[in-house]
mmCIF file of C-alpha atoms in Angstrom:
data_model
loop_
_atom_site.group_PDB
_atom_site.id
_atom_site.type_symbol
_atom_site.label_atom_id
_atom_site.label_comp_id
_atom_site.label_asym_id
_atom_site.label_seq_id
_atom_site.Cartn_x
_atom_site.Cartn_y
_atom_site.Cartn_z
ATOM 1 C CA UNK A 30 0.000 0.000 0.000
ATOM 2 C CA UNK A 31 1.358 3.441 -0.891
ATOM 3 C CA UNK A 32 2.432 5.870 1.803
ATOM 4 C CA UNK A 33 -0.483 7.953 3.002
ATOM 5 C CA UNK A 34 -0.200 11.734 2.943
ATOM 6 C CA UNK A 35 -1.763 13.537 5.835
ATOM 7 C CA UNK A 36 -3.902 16.630 5.751
ATOM 8 C CA UNK A 37 -4.410 16.583 9.508
ATOM 9 C CA UNK A 38 -5.490 19.870 11.020
ATOM 10 C CA UNK A 39 -3.630 21.182 14.066
ATOM 11 C CA UNK A 40 -4.839 19.914 17.427
ATOM 12 C CA UNK A 41 -6.796 22.096 19.829
ATOM 13 C CA UNK A 42 -4.863 23.933 22.486
ATOM 14 C CA UNK A 43 -5.962 23.183 26.032
ATOM 15 C CA UNK A 44 -7.440 26.680 26.246
ATOM 16 C CA UNK A 45 -9.239 26.009 22.976
ATOM 17 C CA UNK A 46 -10.704 22.888 24.472
ATOM 18 C CA UNK A 47 -12.408 24.927 27.180
ATOM 19 C CA UNK A 48 -14.140 26.961 24.503
ATOM 20 C CA UNK A 49 -15.050 23.859 22.529
ATOM 21 C CA UNK A 50 -16.447 22.140 25.597
ATOM 22 C CA UNK A 51 -18.517 25.189 26.475
ATOM 23 C CA UNK A 52 -19.975 25.376 22.997
ATOM 24 C CA UNK A 53 -20.689 21.665 22.979
ATOM 25 C CA UNK A 54 -22.630 21.955 26.207
ATOM 26 C CA UNK A 55 -25.242 24.140 24.524
ATOM 27 C CA UNK A 56 -25.178 22.535 21.077
ATOM 28 C CA UNK A 57 -28.484 20.858 20.299
ATOM 29 C CA UNK A 58 -29.386 18.161 17.854
ATOM 30 C CA UNK A 59 -29.231 20.737 15.075
ATOM 31 C CA UNK A 60 -25.473 20.103 14.994
ATOM 32 C CA UNK A 61 -22.302 20.195 16.987
ATOM 33 C CA UNK A 62 -20.729 23.623 16.673
ATOM 34 C CA UNK A 63 -17.007 23.938 16.126
ATOM 35 C CA UNK A 64 -16.469 20.280 15.294
ATOM 36 C CA UNK A 65 -14.252 19.261 12.423
ATOM 37 C CA UNK A 66 -13.188 16.270 10.421
ATOM 38 C CA UNK A 67 -9.852 14.645 9.665
ATOM 39 C CA UNK A 68 -9.084 12.479 6.671
ATOM 40 C CA UNK A 69 -5.951 10.918 5.282
ATOM 41 C CA UNK A 70 -5.469 10.340 1.573
ATOM 42 C CA UNK A 71 -6.215 6.745 0.624
ATOM 43 C CA UNK A 72 -6.010 4.657 -2.494
ATOM 44 C CA UNK A 73 -8.079 1.764 -3.711
ATOM 45 C CA UNK A 74 -11.696 0.648 -3.498
ATOM 46 C CA UNK A 75 -12.288 1.276 0.227
ATOM 47 C CA UNK A 76 -15.494 1.543 2.247
ATOM 48 C CA UNK A 77 -16.003 5.143 3.416
ATOM 49 C CA UNK A 78 -17.058 5.635 7.038
ATOM 50 C CA UNK A 79 -17.025 8.508 9.518
ATOM 51 C CA UNK A 80 -15.856 7.747 13.053
ATOM 52 C CA UNK A 81 -16.211 10.195 15.917
ATOM 53 C CA UNK A 82 -13.366 10.673 18.378
ATOM 54 C CA UNK A 83 -12.024 12.966 21.099
ATOM 55 C CA UNK A 84 -8.636 13.908 19.739
ATOM 56 C CA UNK A 85 -7.455 15.621 22.925
ATOM 57 C CA UNK A 86 -7.905 12.478 25.063
ATOM 58 C CA UNK A 87 -4.858 10.247 25.419
ATOM 59 C CA UNK A 88 -6.966 7.106 25.135
ATOM 60 C CA UNK A 89 -8.253 8.169 21.703
ATOM 61 C CA UNK A 90 -4.810 8.875 20.234
ATOM 62 C CA UNK A 91 -4.455 5.274 18.953
ATOM 63 C CA UNK A 92 -7.445 5.967 16.697
ATOM 64 C CA UNK A 93 -5.702 8.861 14.947
ATOM 65 C CA UNK A 94 -2.430 6.964 14.878
ATOM 66 C CA UNK A 95 -4.133 3.953 13.322
ATOM 67 C CA UNK A 96 -5.549 6.148 10.590
ATOM 68 C CA UNK A 97 -2.198 7.772 9.812
ATOM 69 C CA UNK A 98 -0.413 4.405 9.796
ATOM 70 C CA UNK A 99 -2.882 2.904 7.323
ATOM 71 C CA UNK A 100 -4.347 0.251 9.594
ATOM 72 C CA UNK A 101 -7.940 1.166 8.740
ATOM 73 C CA UNK A 102 -7.080 1.135 5.040
ATOM 74 C CA UNK A 103 -5.476 -2.274 5.524
ATOM 75 C CA UNK A 104 -8.911 -3.470 6.650
ATOM 76 C CA UNK A 105 -10.597 -1.957 3.593
ATOM 77 C CA UNK A 106 -11.846 1.259 5.204
ATOM 78 C CA UNK A 107 -11.604 4.885 4.104
ATOM 79 C CA UNK A 108 -12.016 6.513 7.524
ATOM 80 C CA UNK A 109 -12.789 10.144 8.225
ATOM 81 C CA UNK A 110 -12.480 11.214 11.855
ATOM 82 C CA UNK A 111 -14.974 13.672 13.286
ATOM 83 C CA UNK A 112 -13.938 15.538 16.442
ATOM 84 C CA UNK A 113 -17.023 15.304 18.629
ATOM 85 C CA UNK A 114 -15.944 17.239 21.721
ATOM 86 C CA UNK A 115 -15.061 16.124 25.221
ATOM 87 C CA UNK A 116 -18.245 14.861 26.838
ATOM 88 C CA UNK A 117 -20.788 12.090 26.610
ATOM 89 C CA UNK A 118 -23.383 14.630 25.521
ATOM 90 C CA UNK A 119 -21.453 15.628 22.417
ATOM 91 C CA UNK A 120 -20.648 11.983 21.718
ATOM 92 C CA UNK A 121 -24.342 11.217 21.411
ATOM 93 C CA UNK A 122 -24.980 14.367 19.376
ATOM 94 C CA UNK A 123 -22.318 13.363 16.852
ATOM 95 C CA UNK A 124 -24.136 10.129 16.044
ATOM 96 C CA UNK A 125 -27.644 11.537 16.408
ATOM 97 C CA UNK A 126 -26.922 14.309 13.883
ATOM 98 C CA UNK A 127 -25.163 11.873 11.525
ATOM 99 C CA UNK A 128 -21.855 13.664 11.810
ATOM 100 C CA UNK A 129 -20.451 10.176 12.298
ATOM 101 C CA UNK A 130 -21.668 6.609 11.891
ATOM 102 C CA UNK A 131 -19.688 5.023 14.709
ATOM 103 C CA UNK A 132 -16.834 5.557 17.119
ATOM 104 C CA UNK A 133 -15.424 5.120 20.627
ATOM 105 C CA UNK A 134 -16.885 6.493 23.831
ATOM 106 C CA UNK A 135 -16.825 5.759 27.525
ATOM 107 C CA UNK A 136 -19.099 2.828 28.304
ATOM 108 C CA UNK A 137 -21.103 4.742 30.909
ATOM 109 C CA UNK A 138 -21.687 7.622 28.454
ATOM 110 C CA UNK A 139 -23.534 5.335 26.046
ATOM 111 C CA UNK A 140 -25.889 3.631 28.487
ATOM 112 C CA UNK A 141 -28.439 6.251 29.586
ATOM 113 C CA UNK A 142 -29.147 7.609 26.076
ATOM 114 C CA UNK A 143 -29.612 4.036 24.847
ATOM 115 C CA UNK A 144 -31.991 3.309 27.711
ATOM 116 C CA UNK A 145 -33.977 6.392 26.657
ATOM 117 C CA UNK A 146 -34.340 5.065 23.120
ATOM 118 C CA UNK A 147 -31.253 6.209 21.257
ATOM 119 C CA UNK A 148 -30.658 3.531 18.603
ATOM 120 C CA UNK A 149 -27.012 2.566 19.097
ATOM 121 C CA UNK A 150 -25.398 -0.874 19.205
ATOM 122 C CA UNK A 151 -22.164 -1.548 21.086
ATOM 123 C CA UNK A 152 -19.711 -3.856 19.346
ATOM 124 C CA UNK A 153 -16.120 -3.606 20.641
ATOM 125 C CA UNK A 154 -14.086 -2.574 23.655
ATOM 126 C CA UNK A 155 -10.800 -0.755 23.155
ATOM 127 C CA UNK A 156 -9.014 -0.155 26.463
ATOM 128 C CA UNK A 157 -9.323 0.177 30.210
ATOM 129 C CA UNK A 158 -8.169 2.752 32.722
ATOM 130 C CA UNK A 159 -7.877 6.438 31.779
ATOM 131 C CA UNK A 160 -9.329 8.351 34.754
ATOM 132 C CA UNK A 161 -8.215 9.075 38.325
ATOM 133 C CA UNK A 162 -9.129 10.768 41.590
ATOM 134 C CA UNK A 163 -6.117 12.660 42.917
ATOM 135 C CA UNK A 164 -5.262 14.622 46.062
ATOM 136 C CA UNK A 165 -2.342 16.719 47.222
ATOM 137 C CA UNK A 166 0.524 14.656 48.667
ATOM 138 C CA UNK A 167 -0.035 15.889 52.236
ATOM 139 C CA UNK A 168 -3.785 15.185 52.171
ATOM 140 C CA UNK A 169 -5.226 12.877 54.809
ATOM 141 C CA UNK A 170 -7.461 11.339 52.135
ATOM 142 C CA UNK A 171 -6.167 7.812 51.549
ATOM 143 C CA UNK A 172 -9.231 5.909 50.340
ATOM 144 C CA UNK A 173 -12.587 6.586 48.709
ATOM 145 C CA UNK A 174 -14.355 6.467 52.063
ATOM 146 C CA UNK A 175 -12.100 9.305 53.274
ATOM 147 C CA UNK A 176 -13.820 11.533 50.705
ATOM 148 C CA UNK A 177 -16.973 11.699 52.824
ATOM 149 C CA UNK A 178 -17.770 15.351 53.473
ATOM 150 C CA UNK A 179 -15.139 16.486 50.956
ATOM 151 C CA UNK A 180 -15.315 18.479 47.723
ATOM 152 C CA UNK A 181 -14.236 16.863 44.455
ATOM 153 C CA UNK A 182 -13.325 19.109 41.540
ATOM 154 C CA UNK A 183 -14.102 18.077 37.977
ATOM 155 C CA UNK A 184 -14.594 19.740 34.593
ATOM 156 C CA UNK A 185 -18.301 19.243 33.895
ATOM 157 C CA UNK A 186 -21.441 18.744 35.940
ATOM 158 C CA UNK A 187 -21.741 15.266 34.407
ATOM 159 C CA UNK A 188 -18.138 14.643 33.430
ATOM 160 C CA UNK A 189 -17.167 11.050 32.626
ATOM 161 C CA UNK A 190 -14.955 11.111 35.713
ATOM 162 C CA UNK A 191 -17.842 12.112 37.949
ATOM 163 C CA UNK A 192 -20.038 9.373 36.511
ATOM 164 C CA UNK A 193 -17.347 6.707 36.927
ATOM 165 C CA UNK A 194 -16.274 7.646 40.424
ATOM 166 C CA UNK A 195 -19.848 8.052 41.584
ATOM 167 C CA UNK A 196 -20.100 4.315 40.955
ATOM 168 C CA UNK A 197 -16.891 3.678 42.897
ATOM 169 C CA UNK A 198 -18.074 5.846 45.786
ATOM 170 C CA UNK A 199 -21.429 4.051 45.912
ATOM 171 C CA UNK A 200 -19.713 0.676 46.004
ATOM 172 C CA UNK A 201 -17.515 1.993 48.830
ATOM 173 C CA UNK A 202 -20.647 2.745 50.842
ATOM 174 C CA UNK A 203 -20.990 6.475 50.201
ATOM 175 C CA UNK A 204 -23.861 8.364 48.608
ATOM 176 C CA UNK A 205 -22.164 10.126 45.658
ATOM 177 C CA UNK A 206 -24.759 12.901 45.690
ATOM 178 C CA UNK A 207 -25.005 13.720 49.390
ATOM 179 C CA UNK A 208 -21.804 12.447 51.014
ATOM 180 C CA UNK A 209 -19.512 14.450 48.718
ATOM 181 C CA UNK A 210 -19.755 17.792 46.935
ATOM 182 C CA UNK A 211 -18.925 18.010 43.244
ATOM 183 C CA UNK A 212 -17.542 21.347 42.057
ATOM 184 C CA UNK A 213 -17.003 22.281 38.413
ATOM 185 C CA UNK A 214 -13.878 24.103 37.248
ATOM 186 C CA UNK A 215 -12.717 25.043 33.732
ATOM 187 C CA UNK A 216 -11.298 22.017 31.951
ATOM 188 C CA UNK A 217 -7.606 22.863 32.327
ATOM 189 C CA UNK A 218 -7.905 24.561 35.724
ATOM 190 C CA UNK A 219 -9.259 21.699 37.822
ATOM 191 C CA UNK A 220 -5.914 21.162 39.558
ATOM 192 C CA UNK A 221 -5.750 24.829 40.478
ATOM 193 C CA UNK A 222 -9.010 24.383 42.376
ATOM 194 C CA UNK A 223 -7.285 21.869 44.638
ATOM 195 C CA UNK A 224 -4.103 23.935 44.929
ATOM 196 C CA UNK A 225 -6.151 26.963 46.013
ATOM 197 C CA UNK A 226 -8.081 24.965 48.583
ATOM 198 C CA UNK A 227 -11.404 25.218 46.743
ATOM 199 C CA UNK A 228 -11.588 21.433 46.413
ATOM 200 C CA UNK A 229 -10.076 18.521 48.303
ATOM 201 C CA UNK A 230 -9.619 16.195 45.348
ATOM 202 C CA UNK A 231 -9.731 16.215 41.568
ATOM 203 C CA UNK A 232 -11.452 13.730 39.254
ATOM 204 C CA UNK A 233 -10.081 13.904 35.713
ATOM 205 C CA UNK A 234 -9.004 11.861 32.708
ATOM 206 C CA UNK A 235 -5.599 11.348 31.136
ATOM 207 C CA UNK A 236 -3.368 12.918 30.086
ATOM 208 C CA UNK A 237 -4.407 15.708 32.455
ATOM 209 C CA UNK A 238 -4.745 13.509 35.534
ATOM 210 C CA UNK A 239 -1.301 12.094 34.863
ATOM 211 C CA UNK A 240 0.125 15.588 34.398
ATOM 212 C CA UNK A 241 -1.146 16.575 37.869
ATOM 213 C CA UNK A 242 0.821 13.719 39.386
ATOM 214 C CA UNK A 243 3.959 14.790 37.553
ATOM 215 C CA UNK A 244 3.695 18.562 37.938
ATOM 216 C CA UNK A 245 2.139 18.918 41.371
ATOM 217 C CA UNK A 246 3.015 15.639 43.031
ATOM 218 C CA UNK A 247 -0.668 14.760 43.376
ATOM 219 C CA UNK A 248 -1.340 11.299 44.774
ATOM 220 C CA UNK A 249 -3.804 8.813 43.267
ATOM 221 C CA UNK A 250 -6.621 7.702 45.566
ATOM 222 C CA UNK A 251 -8.566 5.715 42.970
ATOM 223 C CA UNK A 252 -8.486 5.068 39.240
ATOM 224 C CA UNK A 253 -10.384 3.144 36.595
ATOM 225 C CA UNK A 254 -7.878 0.288 36.522
ATOM 226 C CA UNK A 255 -8.088 -0.886 40.122
ATOM 227 C CA UNK A 256 -10.689 -1.668 42.750
ATOM 228 C CA UNK A 257 -14.169 -1.974 41.300
ATOM 229 C CA UNK A 258 -12.769 -1.232 37.821
ATOM 230 C CA UNK A 259 -10.068 -3.902 37.786
ATOM 231 C CA UNK A 260 -10.060 -5.693 34.412
ATOM 232 C CA UNK A 261 -13.044 -3.615 33.291
ATOM 233 C CA UNK A 262 -13.367 -1.965 29.905
ATOM 234 C CA UNK A 263 -13.398 1.823 29.775
ATOM 235 C CA UNK A 264 -14.090 2.877 26.180
ATOM 236 C CA UNK A 265 -16.465 0.978 23.896
ATOM 237 C CA UNK A 266 -17.267 1.466 20.224
ATOM 238 C CA UNK A 267 -20.859 2.167 19.265
ATOM 239 C CA UNK A 268 -22.637 2.425 15.926
ATOM 240 C CA UNK A 269 -25.939 3.876 14.797
ATOM 241 C CA UNK A 270 -28.409 0.995 14.686
ATOM 242 C CA UNK A 271 -29.733 1.609 11.193
ATOM 243 C CA UNK A 272 -26.229 2.085 9.806
ATOM 244 C CA UNK A 273 -25.176 -1.237 11.292
ATOM 245 C CA UNK A 274 -28.119 -3.094 9.771
ATOM 246 C CA UNK A 275 -27.166 -1.796 6.329
ATOM 247 C CA UNK A 276 -23.376 -2.007 6.725
ATOM 248 C CA UNK A 277 -22.533 -4.998 8.900
ATOM 249 C CA UNK A 278 -19.367 -5.822 6.991
ATOM 250 C CA UNK A 279 -18.019 -2.284 7.426
ATOM 251 C CA UNK A 280 -18.525 -2.398 11.194
ATOM 252 C CA UNK A 281 -16.890 -5.810 11.430
ATOM 253 C CA UNK A 282 -13.901 -4.279 9.655
ATOM 254 C CA UNK A 283 -13.902 -1.361 12.113
ATOM 255 C CA UNK A 284 -13.853 -3.834 15.013
ATOM 256 C CA UNK A 285 -10.942 -5.768 13.507
ATOM 257 C CA UNK A 286 -8.987 -2.590 12.823
ATOM 258 C CA UNK A 287 -9.723 -1.313 16.330
ATOM 259 C CA UNK A 288 -8.352 -4.525 17.824
ATOM 260 C CA UNK A 289 -5.184 -4.380 15.736
ATOM 261 C CA UNK A 290 -4.631 -0.698 16.553
ATOM 262 C CA UNK A 291 -4.888 -1.174 20.298
ATOM 263 C CA UNK A 292 -2.793 -4.324 20.358
ATOM 264 C CA UNK A 293 -0.160 -2.391 18.409
ATOM 265 C CA UNK A 294 -0.374 0.420 20.968
ATOM 266 C CA UNK A 295 0.156 -2.073 23.782
ATOM 267 C CA UNK A 296 3.415 -3.192 22.166
ATOM 268 C CA UNK A 297 4.558 0.182 20.829
ATOM 269 C CA UNK A 298 3.270 2.949 23.148
ATOM 270 C CA UNK A 299 6.341 5.036 22.310
ATOM 271 C CA UNK A 300 5.471 5.108 18.622
ATOM 272 C CA UNK A 301 1.857 6.101 19.245
ATOM 273 C CA UNK A 302 2.975 8.684 21.797
ATOM 274 C CA UNK A 303 5.375 10.210 19.260
ATOM 275 C CA UNK A 304 2.524 10.621 16.792
ATOM 276 C CA UNK A 305 0.333 12.081 19.569
ATOM 277 C CA UNK A 306 3.090 14.462 20.674
ATOM 278 C CA UNK A 307 3.961 15.713 17.196
ATOM 279 C CA UNK A 308 0.478 15.840 15.678
ATOM 280 C CA UNK A 309 -1.886 16.875 18.474
ATOM 281 C CA UNK A 310 0.548 18.750 20.731
ATOM 282 C CA UNK A 311 -1.311 18.029 24.000
ATOM 283 C CA UNK A 312 1.146 19.976 26.161
ATOM 284 C CA UNK A 313 2.976 17.052 27.807
ATOM 285 C CA UNK A 314 6.415 15.694 27.092
ATOM 286 C CA UNK A 315 6.946 12.716 24.818
ATOM 287 C CA UNK A 316 8.122 10.656 27.796
ATOM 288 C CA UNK A 317 5.001 11.507 29.779
ATOM 289 C CA UNK A 318 2.716 10.603 26.889
ATOM 290 C CA UNK A 319 4.529 7.314 26.410
ATOM 291 C CA UNK A 320 4.057 6.483 30.081
ATOM 292 C CA UNK A 321 0.362 7.397 29.913
ATOM 293 C CA UNK A 322 -0.327 5.175 26.913
ATOM 294 C CA UNK A 323 1.723 2.328 28.367
ATOM 295 C CA UNK A 324 -0.326 2.470 31.580
ATOM 296 C CA UNK A 325 -3.656 1.615 29.940
ATOM 297 C CA UNK A 326 -4.949 -1.935 29.687
ATOM 298 C CA UNK A 327 -5.375 -3.300 26.165
ATOM 299 C CA UNK A 328 -7.118 -6.646 26.475
ATOM 300 C CA UNK A 329 -8.013 -8.532 23.303
ATOM 301 C CA UNK A 330 -11.207 -10.141 24.563
ATOM 302 C CA UNK A 331 -13.693 -7.268 24.880
ATOM 303 C CA UNK A 332 -15.986 -8.652 22.193
ATOM 304 C CA UNK A 333 -19.017 -10.930 22.133
ATOM 305 C CA UNK A 334 -19.889 -12.461 25.510
ATOM 306 C CA UNK A 335 -17.168 -10.557 27.360
ATOM 307 C CA UNK A 336 -18.424 -7.245 26.028
ATOM 308 C CA UNK A 337 -21.988 -8.295 26.814
ATOM 309 C CA UNK A 338 -20.943 -8.857 30.429
ATOM 310 C CA UNK A 339 -19.296 -5.432 30.570
ATOM 311 C CA UNK A 340 -22.445 -3.731 29.266
ATOM 312 C CA UNK A 341 -24.613 -5.595 31.769
ATOM 313 C CA UNK A 342 -22.343 -4.628 34.658
ATOM 314 C CA UNK A 343 -22.355 -1.049 33.387
ATOM 315 C CA UNK A 344 -26.139 -0.902 33.626
ATOM 316 C CA UNK A 345 -26.031 -2.438 37.096
ATOM 317 C CA UNK A 346 -23.478 0.180 38.148
ATOM 318 C CA UNK A 347 -25.564 3.093 36.921
ATOM 319 C CA UNK A 348 -28.696 1.694 38.550
ATOM 320 C CA UNK A 349 -26.758 1.818 41.795
ATOM 321 C CA UNK A 350 -26.189 5.556 41.399
ATOM 322 C CA UNK A 351 -29.720 6.284 40.160
ATOM 323 C CA UNK A 352 -28.693 7.215 36.620
ATOM 324 C CA UNK A 353 -30.494 4.217 35.148
ATOM 325 C CA UNK A 354 -34.181 3.672 35.966
ATOM 326 C CA UNK A 355 -34.931 1.126 38.663
ATOM 327 C CA UNK A 356 -37.203 -0.812 36.287
ATOM 328 C CA UNK A 357 -34.568 -1.328 33.601
ATOM 329 C CA UNK A 358 -33.387 -4.928 33.275
ATOM 330 C CA UNK A 359 -29.589 -4.905 32.734
ATOM 331 C CA UNK A 360 -29.598 -8.401 31.261
ATOM 332 C CA UNK A 361 -32.362 -7.679 28.766
ATOM 333 C CA UNK A 362 -31.010 -4.351 27.547
ATOM 334 C CA UNK A 363 -27.416 -5.605 27.351
ATOM 335 C CA UNK A 364 -28.514 -8.534 25.181
ATOM 336 C CA UNK A 365 -30.556 -6.204 22.996
ATOM 337 C CA UNK A 366 -27.856 -3.626 22.258
ATOM 338 C CA UNK A 367 -24.604 -5.626 22.263
ATOM 339 C CA UNK A 368 -23.373 -7.073 18.964
ATOM 340 C CA UNK A 369 -21.321 -10.265 18.828
ATOM 341 C CA UNK A 370 -19.335 -8.753 15.999
ATOM 342 C CA UNK A 371 -17.037 -11.689 15.220
ATOM 343 C CA UNK A 372 -19.679 -14.424 15.555
#
């Protein structure tokens, strides 16, 4: 296959992300404002498909890397990436407004909209572990239960980190709505809230959470790789239901490419980090980005029955925190929306 030439647009600055996130919060189903697409030149008779992604998130960098390296093309796909923003809300909007046909998102972000009738099928897991709760090194907070009566800073009223750690808090015996206070700070100023004493802990995703450990010496109290999240999937690929019914082969190819991309990342985090560092310029050193990507879990079994189990547990988790209706049957809905893509 011939070398691909890139026409990748420059990545958002961290300050730009704040603006993008603010716009996305008020964008309705008429469209996602400020979003953009990325495509690499391809050759041959390939299947065109638009995938949404969050280019600023470390865990999504393998997607862009896989496109630039030609892995999607190797699987017969002409992929265009659509930057959907930095929240579960904009993820859903991207598919609902047909800005994209499929793409990765945090498992918990998919589940409530699907319960409410959004026609999406889940078909592949990509990685685990990309979020943390951190405190200052001298803090007396050592465990999740120590957060009772404390204030946790995050970047959105329903940030993925808040949703995930609400589950962890509930399983630790705390009420995540009444036993702790959640306080919202601008996306790239969450750490400053803790440093100024306006919050006791920070809940954020990588690479920002990792950068707080490196720059401020923050200490990890909990993350999405240990405790209740041990061996759990974090991000899952979803596809519009009607698109899947008409394009099953294309989605099977996406799943296969996704698996190859993430297994490659597991073996070569330095190479993916170099692409991330040079192309998206996230504001961290190459060494830091390599360490971040190497820290994630990249299992090869998050398909079929294993993915079905993850989706079921996800619904059970969100029932525990009151996000999912008490009458929803996790087994029934998981079986209805999960695709055994390689069956």
